[in-house]
Each structure stands twice: as structure tokens, then as C-alpha cells.
Amino acid sequence: MIKKNILLSIFSGLLLWLAWPPMHYTTFFLFFGLVPMLIAMENIIQSTATKKGRKIFGVTFIGFFVWNTLCIYWVYNSLKIIGPVTAIPITLIPYALGPLLMSTACWLYYRLRLSAGRNWALVGLVCFWIGYEYLHQNWDLNFPWMTLGNGFAVSHQWVQWYEYTGVYGGTIWIWVLNILIFLIYQGLSEAQIKPMRLKLIVCFVTILMVPLTFSLYKYYNYTEQFDPSNIVVVQPNVDPYEKEGIIPVYQQISTLTRLSDSIGQTNTEFFIWPETAIPDYMDEDHIRSNNYFLQVQQFLNKYKNGNVITGAETYKLYTTRATKTASPANGGGFMDNYSTAINIENSAKVQFYHKSKLVPGAESLPFGNALSFLKPAFEHLGGATGSYAGQDSLSVFYSQSGIGVTPVICYESIWGEWIARSVRNGSQFIAIITNDGWWENTSGKDQHLDYAKLRAIETRRWVCRSANTGISAFINQRGDIVKQTKWWVKTAIKQDINLNSDLTFYVKYGDYLPKTGSFFAILGILFVGTRVRLKRKVIKSS
């Protein structure tokens, strides 16, 4: 029986993988991909086996590991520079951490099932899952790449209602439909009465068709307000391993300005360059005298209302350890390093945004506050705590003409509420700057692009995406990719986009669904814990 359950779990993992971006035409597998997993858990619960909780955890972990590994296999490519063999155990962390949390949600479902019955436990399962997703979005080991609602990124026409719910609405939709199919299937072997089965079927069809019909109606009837702005997106196509130290910085900027000039217009308002397009550290307090900054400003002379949003590496110097993230600087004092988006214009005004959703391990020390006491030891050993400093919230860059834009750096583009906050503060379109070349020509770059479509729907803002090696794109307010580049091509594209100042329900209220779900998940955990303690007391007293 255990082999059968493992196979069912693996089958779920394979179905979810086939449904996942960038796969086309198989998104509907999400509506039943979790059913084999639910059947496997039910088999274990109904069996005479001992230690059922452990078995459920182990069986579900296998399926979720298959799903995650097949979808994010490309993570290995970004780490193999440290050595093809050495990278394997490190890569296993992102491959396994998500499945561990997913399996924990399934284990909690089993524990709740012991006390609350199947129907209430299934409601609890959805809450536990939402709680896991929200945790994995917000703790120091964050990696919300595999949030279930992201699975509709290819079939974005189906989820136009994300402007009300964000991606967590998609997670709930998937789970509810899978649970209904599971209950219908189980009813066949449980002598389920016909009226109940009919109710479940009607409920399934209704929950499937109402959101889908509403979404398609919204998609085909959505009209953007006419408020054009000319934007140029540049893709310099610099090998990420040659950006620093091999190709001179001034030469890279010359390539960017030449590509920008090739299609720029007198009315172009923003030129968007990718993450770390200026790959040499610049002192923010003296940036106006920096030669690379002056080189960019010289390019802008011919564009009266032009702005350049570019990625760069910057730093700030202090005489004392002014921030928690500051490290000793060469020559004395302390410094903070940043992965930065800079807005440069035809004036002395310069706007900075410091990337805040940092990649755990690569760009930040997880649980740095709790482990801050180790920082002097790292420094003494000559190593870095490996981290950039960040800021607490997204910025809004404003042009001289008053246009507000949200600058988003790479990894940050998968945080819906994070971007929604910036939009709420006055942003009229979203600029994503990234460098996806580390992953090479894998599905990672395609998934990253597809996820950007969901940000467009949630906020009803155009997304202008500049990726160093591709794929750069323009995405309209419905989530359609209007124009895109090819991978590993040096080019630039331009588009008249429509600015938008209206706020969607999701922009106003953010992640209210996962917050509510997490609250009930905590109540469920407390209930389970209380029942376990009471049971132990009864056993001791008997």
C-alpha cells in the first residue's frame, strides 16, 4: 500500500509540474493535480498502519519535492560557478525547503482530522497551506516562487479577478476545486447518497465556471484609459560573468546609450536599463561627480523630459556603525552596499531605491538580526556576511513631468503586495529591472517573465521589463505581453504605454486573504496542540 501511495504522490507532483509555467495548454491540470495526493493521504488515514502522521509527511514530501525540483531545476545553474559538485547540496535547500513546509501543512491536516472530522479538516488544510505560503513569502528564508496561485501566469486570461484577491485567490481556487473532486471520488467508494454527490458536482461546476466566466468577461471588456507615455527598454546582453572586471564600465554604458539612441524619440520619458547595468560601486553621497553618472547625463542632453532608470551597485560611508547592516570599510569607517535602482534626469536631482527583497544566502544573511552577534566573527575571518543592505519599503520614482513609477529589482517582482504598496503611493506604471542570465537558457527566465503578468493584473499597471540577457518586454494592464525581445540578443524596444492612477481593490487592501487564512491556521494549530495535551493528560491519569 505504501508504494501505491508514493506513486500517487509522485503522480500529483508530475501533474503540477506539467501545469506550471512556462508550460502552455496544460494549466487546467491545476484543477485536479492535487487529487492523487489527497487520495494517498486518505488511504493512509483509513489504513491500520501505525505512525500515520509520519507516513503522510513522508509520502507528501516526495510528491512536492518532485514538483518543486522539476519546476525550479534552474536554480542549480546560478550556483554551479562554485563547483558543479559543491553546488548540489546547496541547491537542495531551495528544492527541499518548500516541500518541507508543504508536507507540514498536510501533517497538520492529519492531526486536525483526528479531532474535527474530514470536512472541517479539509477547510483547515486550505488554511494551513495559505499559512505556509504567507510564511514562505515573509520570513528570512523567503522563496514564494512556488505559490500555487502563480500557476495561472501563462493563462492570465483566467484570473483577471486577481485585481481583487492577488495570487492567493488562485491558491484557494485550486485547493477548493481539488477537494471537491476528491470528495466526489471518495463518495464512489463510500456509498455516498446521490443527492450529496449531485450537490458536490454542482458546487464544483459553479466554483469553476463563475470565476472563469467573470474573468473572461473582464478580460475581453477591459479598456485602458488613454494616457500615453513613450518608454524605451534596453537589453544590452552582457554575459553576467563578464560584467565586472572584464568589460570596462564606460564601454557597457556606451552600449546602453547607443541602443537607447537607436530608437529614442524626442518625447521619450523613460529609458529603462537592467539590474547592475552600471556594475561599478558608486558613492551615493558623491554621485553627481561620478564619471559614469556624468556619462549618462550627457546622453540625456538631447531628451528634454528624459529619465534613465538603471540598475547599479552603490554604497554609503559612515564614520561609525550607523546601521545594523554596516560593515567595516577599507581605510576605516563603515559602509553599506546596495543593489540599487537609480533615476537620473536632466537636473541635479537623483533618486535611489535599494533592493529590499534580497535573495537569502546570496544577498542577505538569513535571520541576520538574530545572528548579528556572529557578524564580528565573519569580519574577523575576512569574509562577508554576504549581504546587501536594503530599505523597508518600495520607492516611487517621479519624473520632472510628475509621472510616478515603481522600480522593482529582479527577485522582488514576485511579491504582489510589496509592489501594490508602491502603486498605492502614486505609481502609474511598473519598471522591472533584472539580470536573468545566471540561470542560462532555462525555464527560469520564462517563469520570471510570466509572473510579471500577474503584477500587471493585480495593479492594472503596465509593466516595462528590462532584462540584461532577456527576456525584456512590455506587458499591458490585462497582463498581455504586447512586445518582447528574444533571449541573448542585444537590442532595445519601445512602446507607448498608458499610465493609470486608479487603485484596484487588491492595491488598496493587499494580502488580506493570506492574513485571514494564517489567522485561522494559527487557531487550528492551537486547537491541535490543546487536543494533544489533553490526550496526554488523560493517558497519564488512567
Coordinates of C-alpha atoms in Angstrom, one line a residue:
M1 CA 0.0 0.0 0.0
I2 CA 2.8 2.4 0.8
K3 CA 4.3 2.0 -2.7
K4 CA 0.9 2.8 -4.2
N5 CA 0.6 6.0 -2.1
I6 CA 4.1 7.1 -3.0
L7 CA 3.2 6.6 -6.7
L8 CA 0.0 8.7 -6.2
S9 CA 2.1 11.4 -4.6
I10 CA 4.6 11.4 -7.4
F11 CA 1.8 11.5 -9.9
S12 CA 0.5 14.7 -8.2
G13 CA 4.0 16.2 -8.4
L14 CA 4.2 15.4 -12.2
L15 CA 0.7 16.8 -12.8
L16 CA 1.5 20.1 -11.0
W17 CA 4.8 20.3 -12.9
L18 CA 3.1 19.9 -16.3
A19 CA 0.6 22.6 -15.3
W20 CA 3.3 25.0 -14.2
P21 CA 4.6 28.0 -16.3
P22 CA 6.0 28.2 -18.8
M23 CA 4.0 25.1 -20.0
H24 CA 1.2 26.1 -22.3
Y25 CA -2.2 24.4 -22.7
T26 CA -1.9 22.3 -19.5
T27 CA -2.8 24.9 -16.8
F28 CA -6.1 23.1 -16.2
F29 CA -4.1 20.3 -14.6
L30 CA -4.0 22.5 -11.6
F31 CA -7.7 21.9 -11.0
F32 CA -7.1 18.2 -10.3
G33 CA -3.3 17.8 -9.8
L34 CA -3.6 17.6 -6.0
V35 CA -6.3 14.9 -6.1
P36 CA -3.9 11.9 -6.2
M37 CA -2.1 13.4 -3.2
L38 CA -5.4 13.7 -1.3
I39 CA -6.3 10.1 -2.1
A40 CA -2.9 8.9 -0.9
M41 CA -3.4 10.8 2.4
E42 CA -6.9 9.3 2.8
N43 CA -5.5 5.8 2.1
I44 CA -3.0 6.2 5.0
I45 CA -5.7 7.7 7.3
Q46 CA -8.1 4.8 6.6
S47 CA -5.3 2.1 6.9
T48 CA -4.4 0.1 10.0
A49 CA -0.8 1.4 9.8
T50 CA 0.9 3.0 12.8
K51 CA 2.6 6.4 12.9
K52 CA 0.2 7.7 10.2
G53 CA 1.3 11.3 10.6
R54 CA 4.9 10.4 9.8
K55 CA 3.8 8.4 6.8
I56 CA 1.7 11.3 5.5
F57 CA 4.5 13.7 5.9
G58 CA 7.0 11.4 4.1
V59 CA 4.7 10.5 1.2
T60 CA 3.6 14.0 0.5
F61 CA 7.1 15.3 0.8
I62 CA 8.2 13.0 -2.1
G63 CA 5.5 14.4 -4.4
F64 CA 6.1 18.0 -3.5
F65 CA 9.8 17.5 -3.9
V66 CA 9.3 16.2 -7.4
W67 CA 7.1 19.1 -8.3
N68 CA 9.4 21.8 -6.9
T69 CA 12.6 20.3 -8.3
L70 CA 11.2 19.9 -11.8
C71 CA 9.9 23.5 -11.8
I72 CA 13.0 25.2 -10.3
Y73 CA 15.8 23.0 -11.5
W74 CA 17.4 26.1 -13.0
V75 CA 18.4 27.3 -9.5
Y76 CA 21.4 24.9 -9.9
N77 CA 22.7 26.9 -12.9
S78 CA 23.1 30.1 -10.8
L79 CA 25.2 28.2 -8.2
K80 CA 27.3 25.8 -10.2
I81 CA 30.0 28.5 -10.6
I82 CA 31.2 27.5 -7.1
G83 CA 31.7 24.0 -8.5
P84 CA 29.4 21.5 -10.2
V85 CA 29.5 19.1 -7.2
T86 CA 29.7 21.6 -4.4
A87 CA 26.6 23.3 -5.8
I88 CA 24.4 20.2 -5.4
P89 CA 23.9 20.1 -1.6
I90 CA 23.4 23.9 -1.5
T91 CA 20.8 23.7 -4.3
L92 CA 18.9 21.0 -2.3
I93 CA 18.0 23.7 0.2
P94 CA 15.5 25.6 -2.1
Y95 CA 14.4 22.3 -3.7
A96 CA 13.5 20.8 -0.3
L97 CA 12.5 23.7 2.0
G98 CA 9.2 24.4 0.2
P99 CA 8.2 20.8 0.2
L100 CA 9.1 20.5 3.9
L101 CA 6.6 23.3 4.6
M102 CA 4.0 21.9 2.3
S103 CA 4.2 18.5 3.9
T104 CA 3.9 20.1 7.3
A105 CA 0.6 21.6 6.2
C106 CA -0.5 18.1 5.2
W107 CA 0.7 16.7 8.6
L108 CA -1.3 19.4 10.4
Y109 CA -4.3 18.4 8.3
Y110 CA -4.0 14.8 9.6
R111 CA -3.7 16.0 13.2
L112 CA -6.8 18.2 12.9
R113 CA -8.6 15.3 11.2
L114 CA -8.2 13.2 14.4
S115 CA -10.4 15.6 16.3
A116 CA -12.5 17.6 13.8
G117 CA -13.7 15.2 11.1
R118 CA -12.8 15.3 7.4
N119 CA -14.8 18.3 6.2
W120 CA -13.5 20.7 8.9
A121 CA -10.0 19.2 8.5
L122 CA -10.1 20.0 4.7
V123 CA -11.0 23.6 5.5
G124 CA -8.1 23.6 7.9
L125 CA -5.8 22.1 5.2
V126 CA -6.5 25.1 2.9
C127 CA -5.8 27.5 5.8
F128 CA -2.6 25.6 6.8
W129 CA -1.4 25.8 3.1
I130 CA -2.2 29.5 2.9
G131 CA -0.3 30.0 6.1
Y132 CA 2.7 28.2 4.7
E133 CA 2.7 30.3 1.6
Y134 CA 2.4 33.5 3.5
L135 CA 5.2 32.4 5.8
H136 CA 7.4 31.5 2.9
Q137 CA 6.8 34.9 1.4
N138 CA 7.8 36.9 4.6
W139 CA 10.4 35.1 6.6
D140 CA 14.1 35.3 6.1
L141 CA 14.3 32.2 4.0
N142 CA 11.6 33.6 1.7
F143 CA 11.1 31.9 -1.7
P144 CA 7.5 32.4 -2.8
W145 CA 8.2 31.3 -6.4
M146 CA 6.0 28.2 -6.0
T147 CA 2.9 29.9 -4.5
L148 CA 0.1 27.9 -6.1
G149 CA -1.7 31.0 -7.5
N150 CA 1.4 31.7 -9.6
G151 CA 0.4 28.7 -11.7
F152 CA -2.0 30.8 -13.8
A153 CA 0.7 33.1 -15.1
V154 CA 0.5 31.6 -18.5
S155 CA -3.3 31.5 -18.6
H156 CA -3.6 35.0 -17.2
Q157 CA -7.0 35.4 -19.0
W158 CA -8.5 33.1 -16.4
V159 CA -7.5 35.2 -13.4
Q160 CA -8.4 38.8 -14.2
W161 CA -10.0 38.8 -10.7
Y162 CA -6.5 38.9 -9.2
E163 CA -7.1 42.6 -9.1
Y164 CA -9.4 41.8 -6.1
T165 CA -7.5 38.8 -4.5
G166 CA -3.9 38.7 -5.6
V167 CA -2.4 35.3 -6.3
Y168 CA -3.7 33.8 -3.1
G169 CA -7.2 33.9 -4.6
G170 CA -5.8 31.4 -7.1
T171 CA -4.3 29.2 -4.4
I172 CA -7.7 28.9 -2.7
W173 CA -9.5 28.3 -6.1
I174 CA -7.1 25.4 -6.9
W175 CA -7.5 23.8 -3.5
V176 CA -11.3 24.1 -3.3
L177 CA -11.7 22.5 -6.8
N178 CA -9.2 19.7 -6.0
I179 CA -11.0 19.0 -2.7
L180 CA -14.4 18.8 -4.4
I181 CA -13.1 16.3 -7.0
F182 CA -11.6 14.3 -4.2
L183 CA -14.9 14.2 -2.2
I184 CA -16.8 13.2 -5.4
Y185 CA -14.2 10.4 -6.0
Q186 CA -14.3 9.2 -2.4
G187 CA -18.1 9.2 -2.5
L188 CA -18.0 6.4 -5.1
S189 CA -16.4 4.0 -2.6
E190 CA -18.2 5.3 0.5
A191 CA -21.8 4.7 -0.6
Q192 CA -22.4 8.4 -0.9
I193 CA -26.1 9.3 -1.4
K194 CA -26.9 10.5 -4.8
P195 CA -28.2 14.0 -3.8
M196 CA -25.0 14.7 -1.9
R197 CA -22.9 13.7 -5.0
L198 CA -25.1 15.9 -7.2
K199 CA -24.6 18.8 -4.8
L200 CA -20.8 18.3 -4.9
I201 CA -20.8 18.2 -8.7
V202 CA -23.0 21.3 -9.0
C203 CA -20.7 23.0 -6.4
F204 CA -17.6 22.1 -8.5
V205 CA -19.0 23.3 -11.7
T206 CA -20.2 26.6 -10.1
I207 CA -16.9 27.3 -8.4
L208 CA -15.0 26.5 -11.6
M209 CA -17.2 28.4 -14.0
V210 CA -18.2 31.6 -12.1
P211 CA -14.6 32.9 -11.6
L212 CA -13.6 31.8 -15.1
T213 CA -16.6 33.4 -16.8
F214 CA -16.2 36.6 -14.8
S215 CA -12.5 36.7 -15.7
L216 CA -13.0 36.2 -19.4
Y217 CA -15.7 38.8 -19.5
K218 CA -13.4 41.2 -17.6
Y219 CA -10.5 40.4 -20.0
Y220 CA -12.4 41.0 -23.2
N221 CA -14.2 44.1 -22.0
Y222 CA -11.3 45.8 -20.2
T223 CA -10.4 49.2 -21.7
E224 CA -7.4 51.2 -20.7
Q225 CA -7.7 54.9 -20.1
F226 CA -5.8 56.8 -22.8
D227 CA -2.8 58.5 -21.1
P228 CA 0.3 57.7 -23.2
S229 CA 3.9 57.8 -22.3
N230 CA 6.8 56.7 -24.5
I231 CA 9.1 54.2 -22.9
V232 CA 12.3 52.6 -24.2
V233 CA 13.6 49.3 -22.7
V234 CA 17.2 48.3 -23.3
Q235 CA 18.6 44.7 -23.3
P236 CA 22.5 45.1 -23.5
N237 CA 23.1 41.3 -23.5
V238 CA 26.2 41.4 -21.4
D239 CA 27.4 38.0 -20.1
P240 CA 26.8 38.3 -16.3
Y241 CA 30.1 36.7 -15.6
E242 CA 31.9 39.4 -17.7
K243 CA 30.0 42.4 -16.3
E244 CA 32.5 43.1 -13.6
G245 CA 36.2 43.3 -14.3
I246 CA 36.3 42.1 -17.9
I247 CA 34.3 44.6 -19.9
P248 CA 35.0 48.2 -19.0
V249 CA 32.1 50.0 -17.3
Y250 CA 32.3 53.0 -19.7
Q251 CA 32.0 50.6 -22.6
Q252 CA 28.9 49.0 -21.2
I253 CA 27.3 52.4 -20.7
S254 CA 28.2 53.3 -24.2
T255 CA 26.4 50.2 -25.4
L256 CA 23.4 51.1 -23.4
T257 CA 23.3 54.7 -24.6
R258 CA 23.8 53.6 -28.3
L259 CA 20.9 51.2 -28.1
S260 CA 18.7 53.8 -26.4
D261 CA 19.6 56.4 -29.0
S262 CA 18.7 53.9 -31.8
I263 CA 15.0 54.1 -31.1
G264 CA 14.6 57.0 -28.7
Q265 CA 12.2 59.8 -29.6
T266 CA 12.1 63.5 -28.6
N267 CA 9.1 62.7 -26.4
T268 CA 10.6 59.5 -24.7
E269 CA 10.1 59.9 -21.0
F270 CA 11.9 56.9 -19.6
F271 CA 14.8 54.8 -20.7
I272 CA 14.9 51.6 -18.6
W273 CA 18.2 49.7 -18.2
P274 CA 18.7 46.4 -16.4
E275 CA 19.8 45.4 -13.0
T276 CA 23.5 46.3 -12.3
A277 CA 23.7 47.9 -15.7
I278 CA 26.4 50.1 -14.1
P279 CA 28.5 47.4 -12.4
D280 CA 31.0 49.5 -10.5
Y281 CA 30.4 50.7 -7.0
M282 CA 29.4 54.3 -6.8
D283 CA 29.4 56.5 -3.7
E284 CA 25.8 57.8 -3.3
D285 CA 26.9 60.9 -1.5
H286 CA 29.2 62.0 -4.3
I287 CA 27.3 60.5 -7.3
R288 CA 26.9 63.8 -9.1
S289 CA 30.7 63.9 -9.7
N290 CA 30.9 60.3 -10.7
N291 CA 32.2 59.8 -14.3
Y292 CA 29.6 57.1 -15.1
F293 CA 26.8 59.3 -13.8
L294 CA 28.0 62.2 -15.9
Q295 CA 28.2 59.9 -18.9
V296 CA 24.5 59.0 -18.5
Q297 CA 23.5 62.6 -18.0
Q298 CA 25.4 63.6 -21.2
F299 CA 23.3 61.1 -23.1
L300 CA 20.1 62.7 -21.7
N301 CA 21.0 66.1 -23.1
K302 CA 19.0 65.5 -26.2
Y303 CA 15.9 64.2 -24.4
K304 CA 14.4 67.2 -22.5
N305 CA 12.0 65.2 -20.4
G306 CA 14.0 62.0 -20.4
N307 CA 14.8 59.9 -17.4
V308 CA 17.1 56.9 -17.2
I309 CA 16.1 54.2 -14.7
T310 CA 19.2 52.0 -14.3
G311 CA 20.4 49.3 -12.0
A312 CA 23.7 50.0 -10.3
E313 CA 25.8 49.0 -7.3
T314 CA 26.2 51.7 -4.8
Y315 CA 27.4 52.3 -1.3
K316 CA 27.3 54.8 1.6
L317 CA 30.2 55.5 4.0
Y318 CA 29.8 56.3 7.7
T319 CA 32.3 57.3 10.4
T320 CA 30.5 55.0 12.9
R321 CA 28.4 51.8 12.5
A322 CA 25.3 53.9 11.7
T323 CA 23.2 50.9 10.6
K324 CA 22.8 47.3 11.6
T325 CA 23.9 46.2 8.1
A326 CA 27.1 48.4 8.0
S327 CA 30.4 46.6 7.7
P328 CA 34.0 47.9 8.2
A329 CA 35.3 49.7 5.2
N330 CA 38.8 49.7 3.8
G331 CA 40.7 52.6 5.1
G332 CA 38.5 52.9 8.2
G333 CA 34.9 53.7 9.0
F334 CA 31.9 51.6 7.9
M335 CA 29.8 51.2 4.8
D336 CA 26.6 49.8 3.4
N337 CA 26.5 48.1 0.0
Y338 CA 23.3 48.2 -2.1
S339 CA 21.8 46.7 -5.2
T340 CA 20.2 49.9 -6.4
A341 CA 17.8 51.4 -8.9
I342 CA 18.7 55.0 -9.8
N343 CA 16.6 57.5 -11.6
I344 CA 18.8 60.0 -13.5
E345 CA 17.3 63.1 -15.2
N346 CA 18.4 66.4 -16.7
S347 CA 18.9 68.1 -13.4
A348 CA 20.8 67.7 -10.2
K349 CA 18.0 65.6 -8.7
V350 CA 18.9 61.9 -8.2
Q351 CA 16.5 59.2 -6.8
F352 CA 17.7 56.0 -5.3
Y353 CA 15.9 52.8 -4.4
H354 CA 17.7 50.0 -2.6
K355 CA 16.7 46.4 -3.3
S356 CA 15.0 45.1 -0.2
K357 CA 13.7 41.6 -1.1
L358 CA 17.1 40.1 -1.1
V359 CA 18.0 36.5 -2.2
P360 CA 18.6 34.5 1.0
G361 CA 22.2 33.5 1.3
A362 CA 23.4 35.1 -1.9
E363 CA 22.4 38.7 -1.0
S364 CA 21.4 38.5 2.7
L365 CA 22.2 36.6 5.8
P366 CA 19.0 34.8 6.9
F367 CA 17.9 35.7 10.4
G368 CA 20.6 38.4 10.4
N369 CA 19.1 40.2 13.4
A370 CA 19.1 37.0 15.5
L371 CA 22.6 36.1 14.3
S372 CA 24.0 39.6 14.4
F373 CA 26.3 38.5 17.2
L374 CA 28.2 36.4 14.7
K375 CA 28.9 39.4 12.4
P376 CA 32.3 40.4 14.1
A377 CA 33.4 36.8 13.7
F378 CA 32.7 36.9 9.9
E379 CA 34.5 40.2 9.6
H380 CA 37.5 38.9 11.6
L381 CA 37.8 35.9 9.3
G382 CA 37.9 38.2 6.3
G383 CA 34.6 37.1 4.9
A384 CA 31.4 39.0 4.3
T385 CA 28.1 38.3 6.0
G386 CA 27.3 38.4 2.3
S387 CA 24.8 40.9 2.4
Y388 CA 23.4 44.0 0.8
A389 CA 21.6 46.5 2.8
G390 CA 18.0 47.3 1.8
Q391 CA 15.2 49.6 2.7
D392 CA 11.8 49.0 4.4
S393 CA 9.5 49.8 1.5
L394 CA 9.4 50.2 -2.2
S395 CA 10.0 53.7 -3.6
V396 CA 8.2 55.7 -6.2
F397 CA 10.4 57.5 -8.7
Y398 CA 8.9 60.7 -10.1
S399 CA 9.9 62.3 -13.4
Q400 CA 10.1 66.0 -13.9
S401 CA 6.7 65.9 -15.5
G402 CA 5.2 64.1 -12.5
I403 CA 5.0 60.5 -13.7
G404 CA 5.3 58.0 -10.9
V405 CA 7.0 54.7 -11.5
T406 CA 7.6 51.7 -9.2
P407 CA 11.2 50.5 -9.6
V408 CA 11.4 46.7 -9.0
I409 CA 14.7 44.8 -8.9
C410 CA 14.7 41.2 -10.1
Y411 CA 13.5 38.8 -7.3
E412 CA 11.2 41.5 -5.9
S413 CA 8.8 41.1 -8.8
I414 CA 7.2 38.0 -7.3
W415 CA 5.9 40.0 -4.3
G416 CA 2.4 41.2 -5.2
E417 CA 1.6 43.2 -2.0
W418 CA 5.1 44.7 -1.9
I419 CA 4.5 46.2 -5.4
A420 CA 0.9 47.1 -4.6
R421 CA 2.1 49.3 -1.7
S422 CA 4.2 51.4 -4.1
V423 CA 1.3 51.7 -6.5
R424 CA -0.8 52.9 -3.6
N425 CA 1.7 55.7 -3.1
G426 CA 1.3 57.1 -6.5
S427 CA 3.0 54.8 -9.1
Q428 CA 1.5 54.9 -12.6
F429 CA 3.5 52.0 -14.1
I430 CA 6.0 49.4 -13.0
A431 CA 9.6 49.1 -14.2
I432 CA 11.2 45.7 -13.5
I433 CA 15.0 45.6 -14.0
T434 CA 16.6 42.2 -13.8
N435 CA 19.6 40.0 -14.8
D436 CA 18.3 36.5 -15.5
G437 CA 21.5 35.4 -17.3
W438 CA 22.7 33.5 -14.3
W439 CA 20.0 30.8 -15.0
E440 CA 21.1 30.5 -18.7
N441 CA 18.6 29.5 -21.3
T442 CA 16.2 27.6 -18.9
S443 CA 12.6 28.0 -17.9
G444 CA 13.6 30.2 -15.0
K445 CA 13.7 33.3 -17.2
D446 CA 10.3 32.4 -18.8
Q447 CA 8.7 31.9 -15.4
H448 CA 10.1 35.2 -14.2
L449 CA 8.6 37.0 -17.2
D450 CA 5.2 35.2 -16.8
Y451 CA 4.9 36.1 -13.2
A452 CA 5.3 39.8 -14.1
K453 CA 1.9 39.5 -16.0
L454 CA 0.2 38.8 -12.6
R455 CA 1.6 42.1 -11.2
A456 CA 0.0 43.9 -14.2
I457 CA -3.4 42.4 -13.4
E458 CA -3.2 42.9 -9.6
T459 CA -2.4 46.6 -10.0
R460 CA -3.8 47.4 -13.5
R461 CA -0.5 48.9 -14.4
W462 CA 1.7 48.5 -17.4
V463 CA 4.9 46.6 -16.7
C464 CA 8.1 47.6 -18.6
R465 CA 10.7 44.9 -18.1
S466 CA 14.4 45.3 -18.8
A467 CA 16.4 42.1 -18.5
N468 CA 20.2 42.1 -19.2
T469 CA 20.2 39.0 -21.4
G470 CA 16.4 38.7 -21.9
I471 CA 13.6 38.4 -21.9
S472 CA 12.7 42.1 -21.9
A473 CA 9.1 43.0 -22.5
F474 CA 6.1 45.4 -22.3
I475 CA 3.0 44.0 -20.5
N476 CA -0.3 45.8 -20.7
Q477 CA -2.9 46.2 -17.9
R478 CA -4.7 43.0 -18.8
G479 CA -1.4 41.0 -18.5
D480 CA -0.8 40.6 -22.2
I481 CA 2.8 40.6 -23.4
V482 CA 2.5 43.3 -26.1
K483 CA 6.1 43.3 -27.2
Q484 CA 9.1 41.2 -26.1
T485 CA 12.7 40.5 -27.1
K486 CA 14.4 37.2 -27.8
W487 CA 16.8 35.6 -25.4
W488 CA 20.5 36.5 -25.6
V489 CA 20.1 39.3 -28.1
K490 CA 21.5 42.8 -27.9
T491 CA 18.5 45.1 -28.6
A492 CA 16.1 47.8 -27.5
I493 CA 12.3 48.1 -27.8
K494 CA 9.9 50.9 -27.3
Q495 CA 6.2 51.3 -26.6
D496 CA 3.6 54.0 -25.9
I497 CA 2.1 52.7 -22.7
N498 CA -1.0 54.1 -20.9
L499 CA -0.4 55.4 -17.4
N500 CA -3.0 54.6 -14.8
S501 CA -3.8 56.3 -11.4
D502 CA -6.8 54.2 -10.4
L503 CA -6.4 51.8 -7.5
T504 CA -7.6 48.2 -7.6
F505 CA -9.2 46.5 -4.6
Y506 CA -6.0 44.5 -4.2
V507 CA -3.8 47.6 -4.2
K508 CA -6.0 49.1 -1.5
Y509 CA -6.2 46.1 0.8
G510 CA -3.2 43.9 -0.2
D511 CA -2.9 40.3 1.1
Y512 CA -6.0 40.2 3.2
L513 CA -6.7 36.6 2.2
P514 CA -3.4 35.0 3.4
K515 CA -3.5 37.1 6.6
T516 CA -7.0 35.8 7.3
G517 CA -6.0 32.3 6.4
S518 CA -2.9 32.4 8.5
F519 CA -5.0 33.6 11.5
F520 CA -7.2 30.6 11.2
A521 CA -4.2 28.3 10.6
I522 CA -2.8 29.5 14.0
L523 CA -6.1 28.8 15.6
G524 CA -6.0 25.3 14.1
I525 CA -2.5 24.7 15.3
L526 CA -3.5 25.8 18.8
F527 CA -6.6 23.5 18.7
V528 CA -4.4 20.6 17.6
G529 CA -1.8 21.4 20.3
T530 CA -4.5 21.6 23.0
R531 CA -6.1 18.3 22.0
V532 CA -2.7 16.6 22.1
R533 CA -2.0 17.9 25.6
L534 CA -5.4 16.8 26.9
K535 CA -4.9 13.4 25.4
R536 CA -1.6 13.0 27.2
K537 CA -3.1 14.1 30.5
V538 CA -5.9 11.5 30.1
I539 CA -3.3 8.8 29.3
K540 CA -1.2 9.7 32.4
S541 CA -4.2 9.8 34.7
S542 CA -5.5 6.5 33.5

